[in-house]
Tab-separated table of C-alpha atoms in Angstrom:
chain	number	residue	atom	x	y	z
A	27	MET	CA	0.000	0.000	0.000
A	28	GLU	CA	1.480	3.306	-1.084
A	29	ARG	CA	1.211	6.268	1.274
A	30	LYS	CA	0.332	9.667	-0.052
A	31	VAL	CA	2.220	12.645	1.344
A	32	ILE	CA	0.139	15.772	1.811
A	33	SER	CA	1.146	19.259	2.876
A	34	PHE	CA	0.178	20.813	6.190
A	35	ASP	CA	-2.067	23.207	4.264
A	36	ASP	CA	-3.970	20.255	2.809
A	37	LEU	CA	-4.183	18.555	6.195
A	38	ILE	CA	-5.515	21.689	7.886
A	39	GLU	CA	-8.027	22.196	5.080
A	40	LYS	CA	-9.278	18.619	5.524
A	41	VAL	CA	-9.771	19.238	9.249
A	42	LEU	CA	-11.608	22.497	8.486
A	43	ASP	CA	-13.778	20.558	6.018
A	44	ARG	CA	-14.726	18.204	8.857
A	45	ALA	CA	-15.686	21.180	11.034
A	46	GLU	CA	-17.865	22.608	8.266
A	47	LEU	CA	-19.508	19.223	7.726
A	48	ALA	CA	-20.313	18.983	11.433
A	49	ILE	CA	-21.849	22.474	11.302
A	50	SER	CA	-24.001	21.440	8.347
A	51	LYS	CA	-25.326	18.595	10.508
A	52	ASN	CA	-25.948	21.003	13.434
A	53	ASN	CA	-23.326	19.197	15.511
A	54	PHE	CA	-21.662	22.286	16.934
A	55	SER	CA	-19.763	20.544	19.728
A	56	GLN	CA	-18.065	18.259	17.190
A	57	ALA	CA	-17.427	21.244	14.923
A	58	ARG	CA	-15.701	23.081	17.778
A	59	GLN	CA	-13.449	20.069	18.360
A	60	TRP	CA	-12.456	19.946	14.682
A	61	TYR	CA	-11.935	23.721	14.691
A	62	GLU	CA	-9.641	23.469	17.723
A	63	LYS	CA	-7.665	20.669	16.049
A	64	ALA	CA	-7.198	22.821	12.958
A	65	CYS	CA	-6.049	25.760	15.076
A	66	ASN	CA	-3.586	23.561	16.965
A	67	LEU	CA	-2.153	22.176	13.729
A	68	TYR	CA	-1.865	25.663	12.284
A	69	SER	CA	-0.171	27.033	15.406
A	70	GLN	CA	2.411	24.232	15.231
A	71	HIS	CA	3.037	24.748	11.512
A	72	PRO	CA	1.976	28.269	10.479
A	73	THR	CA	2.082	28.456	6.707
A	74	GLY	CA	0.788	31.977	6.168
A	75	ASN	CA	-1.930	30.665	3.865
A	76	LEU	CA	-4.528	33.442	3.750
A	77	PHE	CA	-7.244	31.089	2.504
A	78	ILE	CA	-6.850	28.959	5.634
A	79	GLU	CA	-6.785	32.088	7.820
A	80	SER	CA	-10.025	33.227	6.199
A	81	ARG	CA	-11.712	29.851	6.683
A	82	LYS	CA	-10.608	29.713	10.325
A	83	TYR	CA	-12.026	33.190	10.924
A	84	ASP	CA	-15.332	32.335	9.239
A	85	LEU	CA	-15.640	29.186	11.337
A	86	TYR	CA	-14.789	31.127	14.484
A	87	LEU	CA	-17.598	33.566	13.769
A	88	THR	CA	-20.021	30.727	13.086
A	89	LEU	CA	-19.110	28.742	16.185
A	90	PHE	CA	-18.447	31.374	18.830
A	91	GLU	CA	-20.106	34.637	17.791
A	92	ARG	CA	-23.660	33.450	17.278
Protein backbone atom coordinates (compact mmCIF):
# COMPACT_ATOMS: atom_id res chain seq x y z
CA MET A 1 0.00 0.00 0.00
CA GLU A 2 1.48 3.31 -1.08
CA ARG A 3 1.21 6.27 1.27
CA LYS A 4 0.33 9.67 -0.05
CA VAL A 5 2.22 12.64 1.34
CA ILE A 6 0.14 15.77 1.81
CA SER A 7 1.15 19.26 2.88
CA PHE A 8 0.18 20.81 6.19
CA ASP A 9 -2.07 23.21 4.26
CA ASP A 10 -3.97 20.25 2.81
CA LEU A 11 -4.18 18.55 6.19
CA ILE A 12 -5.52 21.69 7.89
CA GLU A 13 -8.03 22.20 5.08
CA LYS A 14 -9.28 18.62 5.52
CA VAL A 15 -9.77 19.24 9.25
CA LEU A 16 -11.61 22.50 8.49
CA ASP A 17 -13.78 20.56 6.02
CA ARG A 18 -14.73 18.20 8.86
CA ALA A 19 -15.69 21.18 11.03
CA GLU A 20 -17.87 22.61 8.27
CA LEU A 21 -19.51 19.22 7.73
CA ALA A 22 -20.31 18.98 11.43
CA ILE A 23 -21.85 22.47 11.30
CA SER A 24 -24.00 21.44 8.35
CA LYS A 25 -25.33 18.60 10.51
CA ASN A 26 -25.95 21.00 13.43
CA ASN A 27 -23.33 19.20 15.51
CA PHE A 28 -21.66 22.29 16.93
CA SER A 29 -19.76 20.54 19.73
CA GLN A 30 -18.07 18.26 17.19
CA ALA A 31 -17.43 21.24 14.92
CA ARG A 32 -15.70 23.08 17.78
CA GLN A 33 -13.45 20.07 18.36
CA TRP A 34 -12.46 19.95 14.68
CA TYR A 35 -11.94 23.72 14.69
CA GLU A 36 -9.64 23.47 17.72
CA LYS A 37 -7.66 20.67 16.05
CA ALA A 38 -7.20 22.82 12.96
CA CYS A 39 -6.05 25.76 15.08
CA ASN A 40 -3.59 23.56 16.97
CA LEU A 41 -2.15 22.18 13.73
CA TYR A 42 -1.87 25.66 12.28
CA SER A 43 -0.17 27.03 15.41
CA GLN A 44 2.41 24.23 15.23
CA HIS A 45 3.04 24.75 11.51
CA PRO A 46 1.98 28.27 10.48
CA THR A 47 2.08 28.46 6.71
CA GLY A 48 0.79 31.98 6.17
CA ASN A 49 -1.93 30.66 3.87
CA LEU A 50 -4.53 33.44 3.75
CA PHE A 51 -7.24 31.09 2.50
CA ILE A 52 -6.85 28.96 5.63
CA GLU A 53 -6.78 32.09 7.82
CA SER A 54 -10.02 33.23 6.20
CA ARG A 55 -11.71 29.85 6.68
CA LYS A 56 -10.61 29.71 10.32
CA TYR A 57 -12.03 33.19 10.92
CA ASP A 58 -15.33 32.34 9.24
CA LEU A 59 -15.64 29.19 11.34
CA TYR A 60 -14.79 31.13 14.48
CA LEU A 61 -17.60 33.57 13.77
CA THR A 62 -20.02 30.73 13.09
CA LEU A 63 -19.11 28.74 16.18
CA PHE A 64 -18.45 31.37 18.83
CA GLU A 65 -20.11 34.64 17.79
CA ARG A 66 -23.66 33.45 17.28
